[in-house]
Amino acid sequence: MSKATLKKELDLMDRQQLVDIILDIYAARPEAKEYFEFFINPDIVKLTDRVLDKAKKEIARVKRGSYSRLRISKIKALDKYFASFNPGSDRVLDMKFRLFNLCVLQSFLSYYPPALLKSVSNMLPELIKYADASGQFTILLGRLERYLTNPFQADRQLKKMLADHLYNLGIDIKVNDRTNL
């Protein structure tokens, strides 16, 4: 069913019917219950902590000591989940950056196979695209500059991939990959 069809059906209902439907949805679906609870009492800190805790558990998945089992699809799903609560574009950008940051930092501690390195590096253009679309590009640029000039933030190969993405986007940030120490 499309949004337009749903809107037409809801327009035909009176107030009591709408209240009954919302209460039925609230009782039937945990996702709807969670959304309505946030809608009534928006606790952004609690939501942020819950998403970051889930992300940290996903990012910390390893096998054989330090071989990363990170699933980027789960990280993207957490990002989409957070944005679905409409906390504001500044909070969404912050969450996107924090998820990106956690993935990059873990690359310094765990072995990322080439496909995972590529997936993590592909998070950067998406982050920049969102920041540009939401009018927060300069804020993100400052954060990226401070972040990528630190020599001990990520795996060298990942830093080089990030530098290539920045170069292709025409962004001039010196990425310190510890090769000139």
PDB file of C-alpha atoms in Angstrom:
ATOM      1  CA  MET A   1       0.000   0.000   0.000  1.00  0.00           C
ATOM      2  CA  SER A   2       1.342   3.428  -0.881  1.00  0.00           C
ATOM      3  CA  LYS A   3       1.411   6.435   1.424  1.00  0.00           C
ATOM      4  CA  ALA A   4      -1.202   8.163  -0.714  1.00  0.00           C
ATOM      5  CA  THR A   5      -3.605   5.233  -0.401  1.00  0.00           C
ATOM      6  CA  LEU A   6      -3.040   5.058   3.345  1.00  0.00           C
ATOM      7  CA  LYS A   7      -3.608   8.798   3.669  1.00  0.00           C
ATOM      8  CA  LYS A   8      -6.920   8.519   1.796  1.00  0.00           C
ATOM      9  CA  GLU A   9      -8.070   5.704   4.077  1.00  0.00           C
ATOM     10  CA  LEU A  10      -7.055   7.603   7.218  1.00  0.00           C
ATOM     11  CA  ASP A  11      -8.865  10.727   6.006  1.00  0.00           C
ATOM     12  CA  LEU A  12     -12.095   8.711   5.874  1.00  0.00           C
ATOM     13  CA  MET A  13     -11.815   7.692   9.542  1.00  0.00           C
ATOM     14  CA  ASP A  14     -12.997   9.699  12.524  1.00  0.00           C
ATOM     15  CA  ARG A  15     -10.880  10.550  15.557  1.00  0.00           C
ATOM     16  CA  GLN A  16     -11.909   7.497  17.618  1.00  0.00           C
ATOM     17  CA  GLN A  17     -11.127   5.087  14.789  1.00  0.00           C
ATOM     18  CA  LEU A  18      -7.659   6.651  14.407  1.00  0.00           C
ATOM     19  CA  VAL A  19      -7.020   6.361  18.151  1.00  0.00           C
ATOM     20  CA  ASP A  20      -8.071   2.694  18.065  1.00  0.00           C
ATOM     21  CA  ILE A  21      -5.747   1.949  15.135  1.00  0.00           C
ATOM     22  CA  ILE A  22      -2.806   3.663  16.842  1.00  0.00           C
ATOM     23  CA  LEU A  23      -3.430   1.724  20.062  1.00  0.00           C
ATOM     24  CA  ASP A  24      -3.672  -1.537  18.109  1.00  0.00           C
ATOM     25  CA  ILE A  25      -0.375  -0.806  16.361  1.00  0.00           C
ATOM     26  CA  TYR A  26       1.192   0.122  19.710  1.00  0.00           C
ATOM     27  CA  ALA A  27       0.137  -3.212  21.205  1.00  0.00           C
ATOM     28  CA  ALA A  28       0.969  -5.348  18.158  1.00  0.00           C
ATOM     29  CA  ARG A  29       4.406  -4.138  17.074  1.00  0.00           C
ATOM     30  CA  PRO A  30       7.433  -3.569  19.306  1.00  0.00           C
ATOM     31  CA  GLU A  31       8.908  -1.153  16.731  1.00  0.00           C
ATOM     32  CA  ALA A  32       5.776   1.004  16.838  1.00  0.00           C
ATOM     33  CA  LYS A  33       5.763   0.923  20.634  1.00  0.00           C
ATOM     34  CA  GLU A  34       9.366   2.073  20.690  1.00  0.00           C
ATOM     35  CA  TYR A  35       8.644   4.869  18.208  1.00  0.00           C
ATOM     36  CA  PHE A  36       5.591   6.138  20.087  1.00  0.00           C
ATOM     37  CA  GLU A  37       7.455   6.031  23.409  1.00  0.00           C
ATOM     38  CA  PHE A  38      10.210   8.152  21.870  1.00  0.00           C
ATOM     39  CA  PHE A  39       7.600  10.437  20.316  1.00  0.00           C
ATOM     40  CA  ILE A  40       5.912  11.017  23.698  1.00  0.00           C
ATOM     41  CA  ASN A  41       9.135  11.295  25.712  1.00  0.00           C
ATOM     42  CA  PRO A  42      12.094  11.992  23.395  1.00  0.00           C
ATOM     43  CA  ASP A  43      15.237  10.956  25.287  1.00  0.00           C
ATOM     44  CA  ILE A  44      17.923  11.399  22.650  1.00  0.00           C
ATOM     45  CA  VAL A  45      20.759  10.454  25.010  1.00  0.00           C
ATOM     46  CA  LYS A  46      19.163   7.090  25.800  1.00  0.00           C
ATOM     47  CA  LEU A  47      18.552   6.421  22.096  1.00  0.00           C
ATOM     48  CA  THR A  48      22.116   7.395  21.211  1.00  0.00           C
ATOM     49  CA  ASP A  49      23.567   5.176  23.930  1.00  0.00           C
ATOM     50  CA  ARG A  50      21.423   2.223  22.860  1.00  0.00           C
ATOM     51  CA  VAL A  51      22.507   2.544  19.209  1.00  0.00           C
ATOM     52  CA  LEU A  52      26.176   2.987  20.109  1.00  0.00           C
ATOM     53  CA  ASP A  53      26.106  -0.024  22.447  1.00  0.00           C
ATOM     54  CA  LYS A  54      24.681  -2.201  19.681  1.00  0.00           C
ATOM     55  CA  ALA A  55      27.270  -0.817  17.245  1.00  0.00           C
ATOM     56  CA  LYS A  56      30.142  -1.499  19.636  1.00  0.00           C
ATOM     57  CA  LYS A  57      29.013  -5.100  20.061  1.00  0.00           C
ATOM     58  CA  GLU A  58      28.838  -5.540  16.288  1.00  0.00           C
ATOM     59  CA  ILE A  59      32.192  -3.874  15.668  1.00  0.00           C
ATOM     60  CA  ALA A  60      33.915  -5.918  18.384  1.00  0.00           C
ATOM     61  CA  ARG A  61      32.995  -9.235  16.741  1.00  0.00           C
ATOM     62  CA  VAL A  62      36.192 -11.123  15.950  1.00  0.00           C
ATOM     63  CA  LYS A  63      37.281 -14.650  15.251  1.00  0.00           C
ATOM     64  CA  ARG A  64      40.652 -16.313  15.738  1.00  0.00           C
ATOM     65  CA  GLY A  65      41.904 -13.549  17.963  1.00  0.00           C
ATOM     66  CA  SER A  66      41.751 -10.444  15.834  1.00  0.00           C
ATOM     67  CA  TYR A  67      40.102 -11.250  12.488  1.00  0.00           C
ATOM     68  CA  SER A  68      37.158  -8.853  12.280  1.00  0.00           C
ATOM     69  CA  ARG A  69      33.652 -10.232  11.732  1.00  0.00           C
ATOM     70  CA  LEU A  70      32.093  -6.778  11.413  1.00  0.00           C
ATOM     71  CA  ARG A  71      28.984  -6.618   9.229  1.00  0.00           C
ATOM     72  CA  ILE A  72      28.662  -3.188   7.639  1.00  0.00           C
ATOM     73  CA  SER A  73      25.029  -3.958   6.823  1.00  0.00           C
ATOM     74  CA  LYS A  74      24.288  -4.056  10.571  1.00  0.00           C
ATOM     75  CA  ILE A  75      26.047  -0.709  11.106  1.00  0.00           C
ATOM     76  CA  LYS A  76      24.070   0.865   8.260  1.00  0.00           C
ATOM     77  CA  ALA A  77      20.861  -0.602   9.694  1.00  0.00           C
ATOM     78  CA  LEU A  78      21.667   0.986  13.079  1.00  0.00           C
ATOM     79  CA  ASP A  79      22.294   4.305  11.346  1.00  0.00           C
ATOM     80  CA  LYS A  80      18.969   4.072   9.526  1.00  0.00           C
ATOM     81  CA  TYR A  81      17.226   3.019  12.741  1.00  0.00           C
ATOM     82  CA  PHE A  82      18.561   6.079  14.572  1.00  0.00           C
ATOM     83  CA  ALA A  83      17.559   8.429  11.747  1.00  0.00           C
ATOM     84  CA  SER A  84      14.038   6.959  11.689  1.00  0.00           C
ATOM     85  CA  PHE A  85      13.284   8.698  15.002  1.00  0.00           C
ATOM     86  CA  ASN A  86      13.865  12.117  13.354  1.00  0.00           C
ATOM     87  CA  PRO A  87      16.186  13.448  16.062  1.00  0.00           C
ATOM     88  CA  GLY A  88      17.422  16.313  13.844  1.00  0.00           C
ATOM     89  CA  SER A  89      19.998  16.471  11.086  1.00  0.00           C
ATOM     90  CA  ASP A  90      22.794  17.528  13.448  1.00  0.00           C
ATOM     91  CA  ARG A  91      22.227  14.456  15.634  1.00  0.00           C
ATOM     92  CA  VAL A  92      21.977  12.177  12.602  1.00  0.00           C
ATOM     93  CA  LEU A  93      25.275  13.537  11.264  1.00  0.00           C
ATOM     94  CA  ASP A  94      26.869  13.059  14.672  1.00  0.00           C
ATOM     95  CA  MET A  95      25.674   9.437  14.786  1.00  0.00           C
ATOM     96  CA  LYS A  96      26.901   8.768  11.250  1.00  0.00           C
ATOM     97  CA  PHE A  97      30.304  10.188  12.172  1.00  0.00           C
ATOM     98  CA  ARG A  98      30.460   8.221  15.423  1.00  0.00           C
ATOM     99  CA  LEU A  99      29.607   4.953  13.670  1.00  0.00           C
ATOM    100  CA  PHE A 100      32.208   5.700  10.991  1.00  0.00           C
ATOM    101  CA  ASN A 101      34.722   6.565  13.720  1.00  0.00           C
ATOM    102  CA  LEU A 102      34.101   3.314  15.605  1.00  0.00           C
ATOM    103  CA  CYS A 103      34.607   1.258  12.444  1.00  0.00           C
ATOM    104  CA  VAL A 104      37.802   3.078  11.558  1.00  0.00           C
ATOM    105  CA  LEU A 105      39.243   2.847  15.080  1.00  0.00           C
ATOM    106  CA  GLN A 106      38.608  -0.890  15.191  1.00  0.00           C
ATOM    107  CA  SER A 107      40.697  -1.280  12.023  1.00  0.00           C
ATOM    108  CA  PHE A 108      43.700  -0.266  14.136  1.00  0.00           C
ATOM    109  CA  LEU A 109      42.986  -3.146  16.534  1.00  0.00           C
ATOM    110  CA  SER A 110      41.648  -5.910  14.270  1.00  0.00           C
ATOM    111  CA  TYR A 111      42.488  -7.324  10.880  1.00  0.00           C
ATOM    112  CA  TYR A 112      40.017  -6.106   8.257  1.00  0.00           C
ATOM    113  CA  PRO A 113      39.880  -8.166   5.069  1.00  0.00           C
ATOM    114  CA  PRO A 114      40.053  -6.128   1.831  1.00  0.00           C
ATOM    115  CA  ALA A 115      36.285  -6.212   1.234  1.00  0.00           C
ATOM    116  CA  LEU A 116      35.636  -4.861   4.726  1.00  0.00           C
ATOM    117  CA  LEU A 117      38.259  -2.127   4.270  1.00  0.00           C
ATOM    118  CA  LYS A 118      36.479  -1.062   1.100  1.00  0.00           C
ATOM    119  CA  SER A 119      33.078  -1.081   2.820  1.00  0.00           C
ATOM    120  CA  VAL A 120      34.329   1.024   5.717  1.00  0.00           C
ATOM    121  CA  SER A 121      36.053   3.483   3.393  1.00  0.00           C
ATOM    122  CA  ASN A 122      32.823   3.783   1.378  1.00  0.00           C
ATOM    123  CA  MET A 123      31.122   5.116   4.501  1.00  0.00           C
ATOM    124  CA  LEU A 124      33.102   8.371   4.090  1.00  0.00           C
ATOM    125  CA  PRO A 125      31.503   9.568   0.805  1.00  0.00           C
ATOM    126  CA  GLU A 126      28.060   8.745   2.226  1.00  0.00           C
ATOM    127  CA  LEU A 127      28.894  10.773   5.338  1.00  0.00           C
ATOM    128  CA  ILE A 128      30.082  13.721   3.251  1.00  0.00           C
ATOM    129  CA  LYS A 129      27.028  13.507   0.993  1.00  0.00           C
ATOM    130  CA  TYR A 130      24.679  13.631   3.993  1.00  0.00           C
ATOM    131  CA  ALA A 131      26.573  16.540   5.559  1.00  0.00           C
ATOM    132  CA  ASP A 132      26.429  18.477   2.305  1.00  0.00           C
ATOM    133  CA  ALA A 133      22.703  17.797   1.830  1.00  0.00           C
ATOM    134  CA  SER A 134      21.902  18.853   5.401  1.00  0.00           C
ATOM    135  CA  GLY A 135      23.993  22.045   5.251  1.00  0.00           C
ATOM    136  CA  GLN A 136      26.611  20.845   7.746  1.00  0.00           C
ATOM    137  CA  PHE A 137      29.546  20.318   5.409  1.00  0.00           C
ATOM    138  CA  THR A 138      31.878  22.802   7.126  1.00  0.00           C
ATOM    139  CA  ILE A 139      31.221  21.212  10.525  1.00  0.00           C
ATOM    140  CA  LEU A 140      32.031  17.768   9.153  1.00  0.00           C
ATOM    141  CA  LEU A 141      35.106  19.075   7.340  1.00  0.00           C
ATOM    142  CA  GLY A 142      36.542  20.392  10.617  1.00  0.00           C
ATOM    143  CA  ARG A 143      35.874  17.084  12.366  1.00  0.00           C
ATOM    144  CA  LEU A 144      37.409  15.088   9.518  1.00  0.00           C
ATOM    145  CA  GLU A 145      40.499  17.273   9.442  1.00  0.00           C
ATOM    146  CA  ARG A 146      41.149  16.815  13.173  1.00  0.00           C
ATOM    147  CA  TYR A 147      40.410  13.136  12.898  1.00  0.00           C
ATOM    148  CA  LEU A 148      42.401  12.155   9.817  1.00  0.00           C
ATOM    149  CA  THR A 149      45.535  14.090  10.717  1.00  0.00           C
ATOM    150  CA  ASN A 150      45.962  11.940  13.845  1.00  0.00           C
ATOM    151  CA  PRO A 151      48.503   9.259  12.885  1.00  0.00           C
ATOM    152  CA  PHE A 152      47.145   6.563  15.202  1.00  0.00           C
ATOM    153  CA  GLN A 153      43.462   6.437  14.309  1.00  0.00           C
ATOM    154  CA  ALA A 154      43.299   3.696  11.698  1.00  0.00           C
ATOM    155  CA  ASP A 155      45.004   1.038   9.673  1.00  0.00           C
ATOM    156  CA  ARG A 156      47.416   2.490   7.071  1.00  0.00           C
ATOM    157  CA  GLN A 157      45.656   0.846   4.173  1.00  0.00           C
ATOM    158  CA  LEU A 158      42.306   2.212   5.305  1.00  0.00           C
ATOM    159  CA  LYS A 159      43.777   5.707   5.729  1.00  0.00           C
ATOM    160  CA  LYS A 160      45.066   5.542   2.145  1.00  0.00           C
ATOM    161  CA  MET A 161      41.626   4.495   0.904  1.00  0.00           C
ATOM    162  CA  LEU A 162      40.056   7.391   2.823  1.00  0.00           C
ATOM    163  CA  ALA A 163      42.626   9.780   1.341  1.00  0.00           C
ATOM    164  CA  ASP A 164      41.717   8.541  -2.154  1.00  0.00           C
ATOM    165  CA  HIS A 165      38.026   9.169  -1.479  1.00  0.00           C
ATOM    166  CA  LEU A 166      38.782  12.684  -0.266  1.00  0.00           C
ATOM    167  CA  TYR A 167      40.989  13.376  -3.287  1.00  0.00           C
ATOM    168  CA  ASN A 168      38.283  12.122  -5.676  1.00  0.00           C
ATOM    169  CA  LEU A 169      35.747  14.403  -3.972  1.00  0.00           C
ATOM    170  CA  GLY A 170      38.104  17.376  -4.301  1.00  0.00           C
ATOM    171  CA  ILE A 171      38.629  17.793  -0.564  1.00  0.00           C
ATOM    172  CA  ASP A 172      42.137  18.757   0.480  1.00  0.00           C
ATOM    173  CA  ILE A 173      42.861  17.155   3.856  1.00  0.00           C
ATOM    174  CA  LYS A 174      46.289  15.766   4.620  1.00  0.00           C
ATOM    175  CA  VAL A 175      45.808  12.212   5.873  1.00  0.00           C
ATOM    176  CA  ASN A 176      48.583  11.138   8.237  1.00  0.00           C
ATOM    177  CA  ASP A 177      49.236   7.444   7.656  1.00  0.00           C
ATOM    178  CA  ARG A 178      52.437   7.237   9.787  1.00  0.00           C
ATOM    179  CA  THR A 179      54.634   6.556   6.733  1.00  0.00           C
ATOM    180  CA  ASN A 180      56.541   9.803   7.212  1.00  0.00           C
ATOM    181  CA  LEU A 181      57.416   9.269  10.907  1.00  0.00           C
TER     182      LEU A 181
END
